[in-house]
Coordinates of C-alpha atoms and ligand atoms in Angstrom, one line a residue:
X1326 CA -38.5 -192.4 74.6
X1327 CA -36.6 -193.5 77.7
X1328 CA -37.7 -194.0 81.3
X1329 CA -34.0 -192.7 82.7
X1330 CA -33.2 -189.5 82.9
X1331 CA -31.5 -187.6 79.9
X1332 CA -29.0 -184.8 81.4
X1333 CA -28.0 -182.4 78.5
X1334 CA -25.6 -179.5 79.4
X1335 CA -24.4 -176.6 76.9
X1336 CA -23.2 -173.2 77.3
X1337 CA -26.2 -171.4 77.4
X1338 CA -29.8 -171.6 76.8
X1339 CA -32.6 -169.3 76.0
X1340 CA -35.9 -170.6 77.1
X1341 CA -38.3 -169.7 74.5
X1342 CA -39.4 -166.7 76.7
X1343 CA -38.3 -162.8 76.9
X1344 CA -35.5 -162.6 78.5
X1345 CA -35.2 -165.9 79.3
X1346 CA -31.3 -166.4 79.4
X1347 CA -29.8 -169.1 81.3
X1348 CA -25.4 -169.5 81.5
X1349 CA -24.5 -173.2 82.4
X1350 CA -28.1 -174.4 81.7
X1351 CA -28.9 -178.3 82.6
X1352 CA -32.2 -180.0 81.5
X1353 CA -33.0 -183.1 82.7
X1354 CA -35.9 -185.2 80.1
X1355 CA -37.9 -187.7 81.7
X1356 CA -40.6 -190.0 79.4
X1357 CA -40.4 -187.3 76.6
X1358 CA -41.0 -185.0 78.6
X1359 CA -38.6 -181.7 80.1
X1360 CA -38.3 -182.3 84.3
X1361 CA -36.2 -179.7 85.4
X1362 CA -34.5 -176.9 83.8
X1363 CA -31.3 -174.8 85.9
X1364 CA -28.2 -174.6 86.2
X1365 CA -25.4 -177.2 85.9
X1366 CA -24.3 -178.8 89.5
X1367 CA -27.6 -176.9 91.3
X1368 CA -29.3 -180.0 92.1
X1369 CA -28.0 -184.1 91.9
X1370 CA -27.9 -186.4 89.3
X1371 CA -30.9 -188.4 89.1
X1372 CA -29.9 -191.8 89.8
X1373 CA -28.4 -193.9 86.6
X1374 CA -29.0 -190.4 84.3
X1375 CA -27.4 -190.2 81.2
X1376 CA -25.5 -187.3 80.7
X1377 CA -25.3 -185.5 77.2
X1378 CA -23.0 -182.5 77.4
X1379 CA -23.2 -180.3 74.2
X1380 CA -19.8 -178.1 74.9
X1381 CA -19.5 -174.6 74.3
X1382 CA -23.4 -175.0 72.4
X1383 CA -26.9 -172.8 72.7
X1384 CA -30.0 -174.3 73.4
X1385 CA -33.0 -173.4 72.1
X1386 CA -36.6 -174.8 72.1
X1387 CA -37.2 -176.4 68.5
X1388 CA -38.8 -174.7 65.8
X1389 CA -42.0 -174.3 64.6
X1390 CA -43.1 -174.1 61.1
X1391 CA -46.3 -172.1 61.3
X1392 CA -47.2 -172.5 57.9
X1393 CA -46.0 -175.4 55.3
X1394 CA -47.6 -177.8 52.9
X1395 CA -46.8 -181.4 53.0
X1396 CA -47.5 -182.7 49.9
X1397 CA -44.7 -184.8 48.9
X1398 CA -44.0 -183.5 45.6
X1399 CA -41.4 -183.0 43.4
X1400 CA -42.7 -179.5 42.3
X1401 CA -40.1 -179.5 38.9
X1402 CA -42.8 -181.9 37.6
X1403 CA -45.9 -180.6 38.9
X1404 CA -47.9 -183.1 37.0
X1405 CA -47.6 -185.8 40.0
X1406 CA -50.0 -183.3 41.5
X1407 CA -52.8 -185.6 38.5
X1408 CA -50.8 -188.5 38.6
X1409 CA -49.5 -189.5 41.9
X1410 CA -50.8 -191.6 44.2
X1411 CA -51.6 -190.4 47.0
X1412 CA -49.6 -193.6 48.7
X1413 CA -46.9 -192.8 47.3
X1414 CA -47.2 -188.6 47.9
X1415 CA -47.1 -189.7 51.6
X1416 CA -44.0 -191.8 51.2
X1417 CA -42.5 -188.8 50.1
X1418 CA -43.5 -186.5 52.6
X1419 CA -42.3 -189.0 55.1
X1420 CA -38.5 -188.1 54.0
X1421 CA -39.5 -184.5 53.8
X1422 CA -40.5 -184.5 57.8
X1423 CA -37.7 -186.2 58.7
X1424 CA -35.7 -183.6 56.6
X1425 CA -37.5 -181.1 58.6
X1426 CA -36.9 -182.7 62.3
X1427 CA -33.1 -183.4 61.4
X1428 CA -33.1 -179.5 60.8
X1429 CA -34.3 -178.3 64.2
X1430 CA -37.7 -178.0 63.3
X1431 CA -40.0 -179.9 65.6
X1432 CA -43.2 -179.1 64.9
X1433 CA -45.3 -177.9 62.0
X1434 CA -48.6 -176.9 60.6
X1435 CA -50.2 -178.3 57.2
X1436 CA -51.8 -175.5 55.9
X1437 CA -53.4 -177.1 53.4
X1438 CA -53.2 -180.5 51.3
X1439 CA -54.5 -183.8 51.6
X1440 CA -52.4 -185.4 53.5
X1441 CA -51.9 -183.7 56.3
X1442 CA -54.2 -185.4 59.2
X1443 CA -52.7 -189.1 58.4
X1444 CA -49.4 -187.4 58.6
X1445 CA -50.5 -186.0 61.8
X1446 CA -51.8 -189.5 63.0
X1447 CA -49.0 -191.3 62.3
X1448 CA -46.4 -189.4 63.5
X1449 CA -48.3 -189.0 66.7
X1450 CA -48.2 -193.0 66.7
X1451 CA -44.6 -193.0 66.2
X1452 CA -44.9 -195.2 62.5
X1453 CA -42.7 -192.4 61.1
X1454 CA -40.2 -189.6 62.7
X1455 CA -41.6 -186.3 61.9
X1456 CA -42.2 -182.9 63.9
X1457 CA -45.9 -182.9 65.8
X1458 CA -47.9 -182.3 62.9
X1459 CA -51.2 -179.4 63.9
X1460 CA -53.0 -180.3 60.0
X1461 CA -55.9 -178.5 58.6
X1462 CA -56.9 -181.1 55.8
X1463 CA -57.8 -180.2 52.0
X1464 CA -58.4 -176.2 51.8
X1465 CA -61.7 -174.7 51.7
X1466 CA -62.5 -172.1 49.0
X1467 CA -65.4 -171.0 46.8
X1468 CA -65.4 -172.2 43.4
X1469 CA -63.4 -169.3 41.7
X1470 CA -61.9 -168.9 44.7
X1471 CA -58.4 -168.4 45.9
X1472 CA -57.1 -171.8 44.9
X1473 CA -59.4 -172.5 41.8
X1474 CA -56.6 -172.3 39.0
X1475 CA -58.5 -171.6 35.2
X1476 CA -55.6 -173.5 34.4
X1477 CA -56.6 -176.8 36.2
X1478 CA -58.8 -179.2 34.6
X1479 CA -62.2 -178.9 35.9
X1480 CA -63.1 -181.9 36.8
X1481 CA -60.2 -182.4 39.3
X1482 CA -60.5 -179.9 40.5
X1483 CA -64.3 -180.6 41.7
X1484 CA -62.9 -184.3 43.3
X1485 CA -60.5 -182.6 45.5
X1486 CA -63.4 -181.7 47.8
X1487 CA -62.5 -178.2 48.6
X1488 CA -64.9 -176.1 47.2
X1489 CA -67.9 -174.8 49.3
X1490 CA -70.4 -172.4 47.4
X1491 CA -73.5 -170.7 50.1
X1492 CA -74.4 -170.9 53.7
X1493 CA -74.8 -175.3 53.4
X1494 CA -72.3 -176.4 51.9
X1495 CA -69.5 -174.1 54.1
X1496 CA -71.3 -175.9 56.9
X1497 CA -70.7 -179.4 55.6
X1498 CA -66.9 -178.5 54.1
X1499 CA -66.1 -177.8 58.0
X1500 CA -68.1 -181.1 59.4
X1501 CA -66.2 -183.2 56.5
X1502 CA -63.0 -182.2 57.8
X1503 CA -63.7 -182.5 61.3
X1504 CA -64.3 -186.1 60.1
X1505 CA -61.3 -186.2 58.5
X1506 CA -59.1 -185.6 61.3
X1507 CA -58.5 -181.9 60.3
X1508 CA -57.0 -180.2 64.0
X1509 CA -58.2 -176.2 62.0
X1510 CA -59.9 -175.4 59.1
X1511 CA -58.1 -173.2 56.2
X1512 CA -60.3 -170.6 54.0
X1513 CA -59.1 -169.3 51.2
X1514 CA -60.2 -165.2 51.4
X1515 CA -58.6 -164.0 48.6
X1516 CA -58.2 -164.6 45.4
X1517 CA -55.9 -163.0 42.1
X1518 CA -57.0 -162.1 38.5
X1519 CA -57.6 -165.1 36.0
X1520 CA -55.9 -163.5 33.5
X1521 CA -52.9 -164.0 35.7
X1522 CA -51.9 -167.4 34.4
X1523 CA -48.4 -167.0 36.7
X1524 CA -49.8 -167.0 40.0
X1525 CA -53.2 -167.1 42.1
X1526 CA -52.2 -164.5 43.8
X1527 CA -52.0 -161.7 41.2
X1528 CA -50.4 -158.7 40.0
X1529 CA -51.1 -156.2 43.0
X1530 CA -51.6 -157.6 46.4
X1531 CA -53.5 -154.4 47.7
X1532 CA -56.8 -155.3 45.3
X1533 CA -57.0 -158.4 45.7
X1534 CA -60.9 -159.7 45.4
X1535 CA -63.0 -161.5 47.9
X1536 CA -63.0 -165.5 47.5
X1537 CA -66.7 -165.5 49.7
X1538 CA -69.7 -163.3 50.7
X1539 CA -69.4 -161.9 54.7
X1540 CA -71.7 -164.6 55.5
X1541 CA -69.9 -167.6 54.4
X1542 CA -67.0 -166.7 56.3
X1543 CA -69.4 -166.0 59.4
X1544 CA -70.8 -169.8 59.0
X1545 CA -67.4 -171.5 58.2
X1546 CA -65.9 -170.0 61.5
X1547 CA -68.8 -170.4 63.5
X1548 CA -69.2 -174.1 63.0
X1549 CA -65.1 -174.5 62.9
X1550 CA -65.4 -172.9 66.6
X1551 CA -68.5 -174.9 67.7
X1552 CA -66.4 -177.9 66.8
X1553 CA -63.4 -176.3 68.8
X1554 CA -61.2 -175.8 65.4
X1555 CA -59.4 -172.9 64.9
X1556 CA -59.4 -171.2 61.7
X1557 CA -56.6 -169.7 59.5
X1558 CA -57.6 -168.0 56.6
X1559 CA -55.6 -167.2 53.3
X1560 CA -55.6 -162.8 53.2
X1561 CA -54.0 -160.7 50.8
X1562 CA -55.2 -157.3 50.6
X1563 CA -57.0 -154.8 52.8
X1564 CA -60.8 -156.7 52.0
X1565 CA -59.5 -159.8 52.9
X1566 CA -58.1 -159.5 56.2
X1567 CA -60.7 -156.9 57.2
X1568 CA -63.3 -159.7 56.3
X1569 CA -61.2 -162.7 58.3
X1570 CA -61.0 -160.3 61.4
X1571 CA -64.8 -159.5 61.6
X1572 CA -65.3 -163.0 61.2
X1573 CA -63.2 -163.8 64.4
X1574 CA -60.2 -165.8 62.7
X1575 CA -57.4 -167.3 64.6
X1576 CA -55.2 -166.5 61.8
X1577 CA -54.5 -164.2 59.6
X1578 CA -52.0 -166.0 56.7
X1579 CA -49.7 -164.0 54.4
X1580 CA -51.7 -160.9 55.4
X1581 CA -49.8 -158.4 53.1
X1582 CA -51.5 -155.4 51.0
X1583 CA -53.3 -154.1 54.4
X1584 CA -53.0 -149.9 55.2
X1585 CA -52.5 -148.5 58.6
X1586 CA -56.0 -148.8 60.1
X1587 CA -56.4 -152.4 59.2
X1588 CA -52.9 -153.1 60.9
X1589 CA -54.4 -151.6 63.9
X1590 CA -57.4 -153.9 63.7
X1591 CA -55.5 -156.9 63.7
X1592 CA -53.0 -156.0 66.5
X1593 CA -56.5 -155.2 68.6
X1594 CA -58.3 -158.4 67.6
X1595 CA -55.2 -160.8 68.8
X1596 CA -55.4 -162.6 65.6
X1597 CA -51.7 -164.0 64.8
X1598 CA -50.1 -163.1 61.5
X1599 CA -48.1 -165.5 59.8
X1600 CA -46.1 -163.4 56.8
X1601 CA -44.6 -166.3 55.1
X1602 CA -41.7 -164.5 54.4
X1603 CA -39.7 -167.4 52.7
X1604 CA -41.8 -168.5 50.0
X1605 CA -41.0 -164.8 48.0
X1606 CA -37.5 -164.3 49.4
X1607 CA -37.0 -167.7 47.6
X1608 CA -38.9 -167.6 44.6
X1609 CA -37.8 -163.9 43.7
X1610 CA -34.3 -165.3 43.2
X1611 CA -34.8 -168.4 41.7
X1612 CA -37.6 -168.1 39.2
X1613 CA -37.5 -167.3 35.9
X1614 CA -37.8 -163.1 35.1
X1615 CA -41.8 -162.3 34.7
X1616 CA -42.4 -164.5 37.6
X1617 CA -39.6 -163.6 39.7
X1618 CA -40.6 -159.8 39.6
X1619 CA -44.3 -160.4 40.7
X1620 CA -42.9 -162.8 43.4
X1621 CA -40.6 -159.2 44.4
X1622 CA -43.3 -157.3 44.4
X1623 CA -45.4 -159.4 47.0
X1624 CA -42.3 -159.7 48.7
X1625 CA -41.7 -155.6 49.0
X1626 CA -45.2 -155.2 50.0
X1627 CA -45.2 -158.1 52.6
X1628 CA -42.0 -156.1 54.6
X1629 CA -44.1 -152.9 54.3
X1630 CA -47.6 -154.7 55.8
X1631 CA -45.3 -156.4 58.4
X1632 CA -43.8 -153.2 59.3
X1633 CA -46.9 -151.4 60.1
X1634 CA -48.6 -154.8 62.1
X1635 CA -45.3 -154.9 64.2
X1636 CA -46.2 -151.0 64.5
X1637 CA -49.2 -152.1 66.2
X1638 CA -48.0 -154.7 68.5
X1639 CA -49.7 -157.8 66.4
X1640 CA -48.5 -161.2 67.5
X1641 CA -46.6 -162.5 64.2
X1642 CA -46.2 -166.2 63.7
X1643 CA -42.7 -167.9 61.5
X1644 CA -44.3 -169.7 58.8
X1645 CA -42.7 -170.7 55.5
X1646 CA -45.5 -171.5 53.0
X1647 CA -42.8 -174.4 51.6
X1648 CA -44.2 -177.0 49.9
X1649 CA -41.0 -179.0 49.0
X1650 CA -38.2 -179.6 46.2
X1651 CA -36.9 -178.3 43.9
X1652 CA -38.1 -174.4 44.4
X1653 CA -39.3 -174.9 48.1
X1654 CA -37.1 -177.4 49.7
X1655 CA -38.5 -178.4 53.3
X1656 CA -35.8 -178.6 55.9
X1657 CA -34.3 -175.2 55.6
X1658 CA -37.4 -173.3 57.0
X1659 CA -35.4 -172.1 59.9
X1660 CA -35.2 -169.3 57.7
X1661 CA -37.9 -167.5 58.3
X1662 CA -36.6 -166.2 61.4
X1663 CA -34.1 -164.8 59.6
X1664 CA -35.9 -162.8 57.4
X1665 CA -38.7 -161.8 60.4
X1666 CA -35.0 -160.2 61.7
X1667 CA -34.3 -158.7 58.6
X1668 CA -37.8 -156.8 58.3
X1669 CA -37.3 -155.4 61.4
X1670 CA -38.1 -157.6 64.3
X1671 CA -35.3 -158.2 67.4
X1672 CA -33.5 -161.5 67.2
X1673 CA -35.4 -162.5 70.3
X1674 CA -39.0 -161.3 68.7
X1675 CA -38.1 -163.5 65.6
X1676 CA -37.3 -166.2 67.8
X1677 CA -40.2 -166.1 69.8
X1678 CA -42.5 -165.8 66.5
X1679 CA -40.6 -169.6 65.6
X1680 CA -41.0 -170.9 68.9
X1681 CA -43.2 -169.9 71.7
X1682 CA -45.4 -168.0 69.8
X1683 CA -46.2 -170.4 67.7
X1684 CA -46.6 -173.3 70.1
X1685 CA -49.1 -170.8 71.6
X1686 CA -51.1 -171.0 67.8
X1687 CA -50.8 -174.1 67.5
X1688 CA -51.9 -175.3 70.5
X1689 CA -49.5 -177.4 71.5
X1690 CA -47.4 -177.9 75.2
X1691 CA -43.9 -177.3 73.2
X1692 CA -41.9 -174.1 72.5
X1693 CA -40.1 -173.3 75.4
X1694 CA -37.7 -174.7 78.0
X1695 CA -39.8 -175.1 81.0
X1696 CA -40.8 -178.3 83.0
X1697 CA -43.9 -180.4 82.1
X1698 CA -43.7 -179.5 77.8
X1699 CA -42.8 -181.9 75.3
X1700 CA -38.9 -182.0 75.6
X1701 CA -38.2 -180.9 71.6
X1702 CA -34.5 -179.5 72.2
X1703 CA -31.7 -177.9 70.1
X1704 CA -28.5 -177.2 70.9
X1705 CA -26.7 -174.5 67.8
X1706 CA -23.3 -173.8 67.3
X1707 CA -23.3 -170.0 67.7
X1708 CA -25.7 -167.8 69.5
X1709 CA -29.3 -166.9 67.3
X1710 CA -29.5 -164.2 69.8
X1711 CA -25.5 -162.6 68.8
X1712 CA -26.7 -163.3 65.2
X1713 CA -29.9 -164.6 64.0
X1714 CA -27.8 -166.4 61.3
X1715 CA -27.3 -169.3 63.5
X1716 CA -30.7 -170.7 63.5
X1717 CA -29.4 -172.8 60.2
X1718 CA -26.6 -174.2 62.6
X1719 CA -28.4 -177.0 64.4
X1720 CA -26.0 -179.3 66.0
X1721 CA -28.2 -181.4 68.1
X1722 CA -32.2 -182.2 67.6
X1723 CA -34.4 -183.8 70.7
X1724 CA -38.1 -184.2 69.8
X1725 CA -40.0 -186.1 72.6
X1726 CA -37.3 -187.3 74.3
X1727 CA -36.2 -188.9 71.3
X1728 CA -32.3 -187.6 69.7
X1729 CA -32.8 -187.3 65.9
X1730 CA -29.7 -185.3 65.2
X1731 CA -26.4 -185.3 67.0
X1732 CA -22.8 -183.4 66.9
X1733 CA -20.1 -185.2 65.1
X1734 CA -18.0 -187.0 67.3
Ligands
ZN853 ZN1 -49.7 -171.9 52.0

């Protein structure tokens, strides 16, 4: 962060907002912060300003991954999941944010996953360059609950401190986090058959059973929200999101498998849906047959379910659901907007979704060009707006003032 004033210049710039096209656009930065945004020659240079001009380039507002996991694995040997030290897991994730920032993504929530608050911490203390990190600690679920694999050995399961079983021990999974440093809490609603060994998730996303009782969900959001947390919750089929949405979630996460009334519900309770589109595009293709075809299937139904919400008017959130290399790579999560595009959403609605609209989730002053909010700044090659295709073409990254990426000279 610098105390002169950055000038940066482009060809044009959308601001994060409806609309909110700008030809010649100037922004001047001051302390990590955006100062002014207009048009090129409309007002001086601020004394001894230094002057970035990014040619015939876009900007944009950085993106925001809605929904990720940093967990700094290597997911092709999933066994560092037991044997990994935790240290060293948060080494890792280290070069996975700064993957992520280089890419135009400049902020991010940790849906899940140990690590997430000290990644949050230190980033905010500048020990590492990541995006802002919004984390929500370990998951809470019940014990045969939505992340409860058969497959896992019990008792490490049991010592990664997410289960909460009855009305107590919800309450004291939410105050252990809030000790923690989580910034939301994350319930697992949902959970898939057993006797799927492939995925949690199951075989058919529309009966999909209940992870908790009505009034466990009631007790975890009501102490979250006592305790000014947010919560997202983990919902795949019509139970599960009707049961989040009476309970007065934030979010509503995956949120596929849901019919037309429960669409309407959501759009009227102005709960956010993140679809996590990416995770299934991804997975469909690369993994091997039996599991690539359920991945296709959750992927058909999630276009349908996020058809009928945008039907509705619900306010839908970019979010990935990566969780790293080889399968999930952080870094390209950009794509997400993409495919929000491809389902059916405007360019400009998909970029919202990954920019303002998210900042607006996760709380936090970024997401749009506009005096006083963080100054996290791209500048792409070709228009997202022309062709949402060019949100993978980031030639220039500012987060907080700070350039992590720049154009070849
Ligand atoms: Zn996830």
């Amino acid at each position: 962060m610098t105390k002169t004033t950055q000038v940066l210049r482009a060809a044009s710039a959308w601001t994060g907002r409806a609309g909110g096209i700008l030809a010649a656009p100037e922004i001047h930065v001051t302390a990590g912060r955006i100062a002014w945004v207009g048009r090129q020659g409309q007002r001086p240079l601020p004394e001894g300003a230094q002057v970035v001009d990014l040619g015939s380039r876009h900007f944009l507002p950085g993106f925001i991954d809605a929904h990720l996991h940093l967990w700094g694995l290597d997911l092709a040997d999933a066994t560092g999941l037991w044997t990994w030290p935790l240290p060293y897991r948060a080494m890792r994730a280290a070069a996975d944010m700064r993957r992520l920032l280089e890419s135009g993504i400049t902020a991010v929530r940790c849906m899940g996953g140990p690590l997430g608050p000290v990644l949050a911490k230190a980033v905010r203390e500048g020990h590492v360059a990541g995006p802002h990190v919004v984390a929500a600690g370990e998951f809470i679920c019940s014990r045969a609950g939505t992340w409860d694999h058969a497959i896992w050995p019990r008792d490490w399961v049991d010592q990664l401190g997410m289960f909460a079983d009855g009305i107590d021990e919800c309450r004291k999974r939410v105050r252990e986090r809030i000790r923690e440093g989580a910034d939301l809490i994350k319930i697992g609603g949902s959970v898939g058959e057993h006797t799927d060994t492939l995925r949690q998730w199951g075989n058919d996303p529309a009966k999909l059973r209940l992870s908790y009782s009505d009034g466990e969900v009631a007790v975890l959001v009501e102490e979250a929200h006592r305790n000014g947390l947010p919560v997202a919750t983990h919902a795949i089929g019509e139970a599960a999101v009707r049961q989040a949405l009476e309970a007065g979630v934030d979010s509503i996460e995956h949120g596929h498998g849901i019919g037309e009334e429960t669409a309407r519900m959501l759009a009227g309770s102005g709960a956010a849906l993140v679809p996590t589109l990416s995770l299934p595009a991804l997975r469909a293709k690369s993994a091997p047959p039996p599991v690539a075809a359920h991945w296709q299937r959750h992927r058909d139904v999630q276009i349908a379910s996020l058809q009928l919400a945008l039907k509705h008017g619900a306010r839908i959130v970019a979010g990935t659901d990566f969780v790293g290399p080889p399968f999930t790579p952080l870094g390209p999560d950009a794509m997400e907007m993409e495919l929000l595009a491809e389902a059916g959403m405007s360019a400009e609605q998909a970029l919202i979704a990954g920019t303002s609209g998210a900042a607006a989730l996760l709380g936090l002053e970024t997401g749009a060009l506009e005096p006083g909010l963080s100054a996290d700044i791209l500048a792409l090659d070709g228009d997202p707006l022309a062709r949402i295709g060019a949100v993978r073409e980031v030639a220039f990254v500012m987060k907080s003032g700070v350039v992590y990426r720049e154009p070849p000279a």
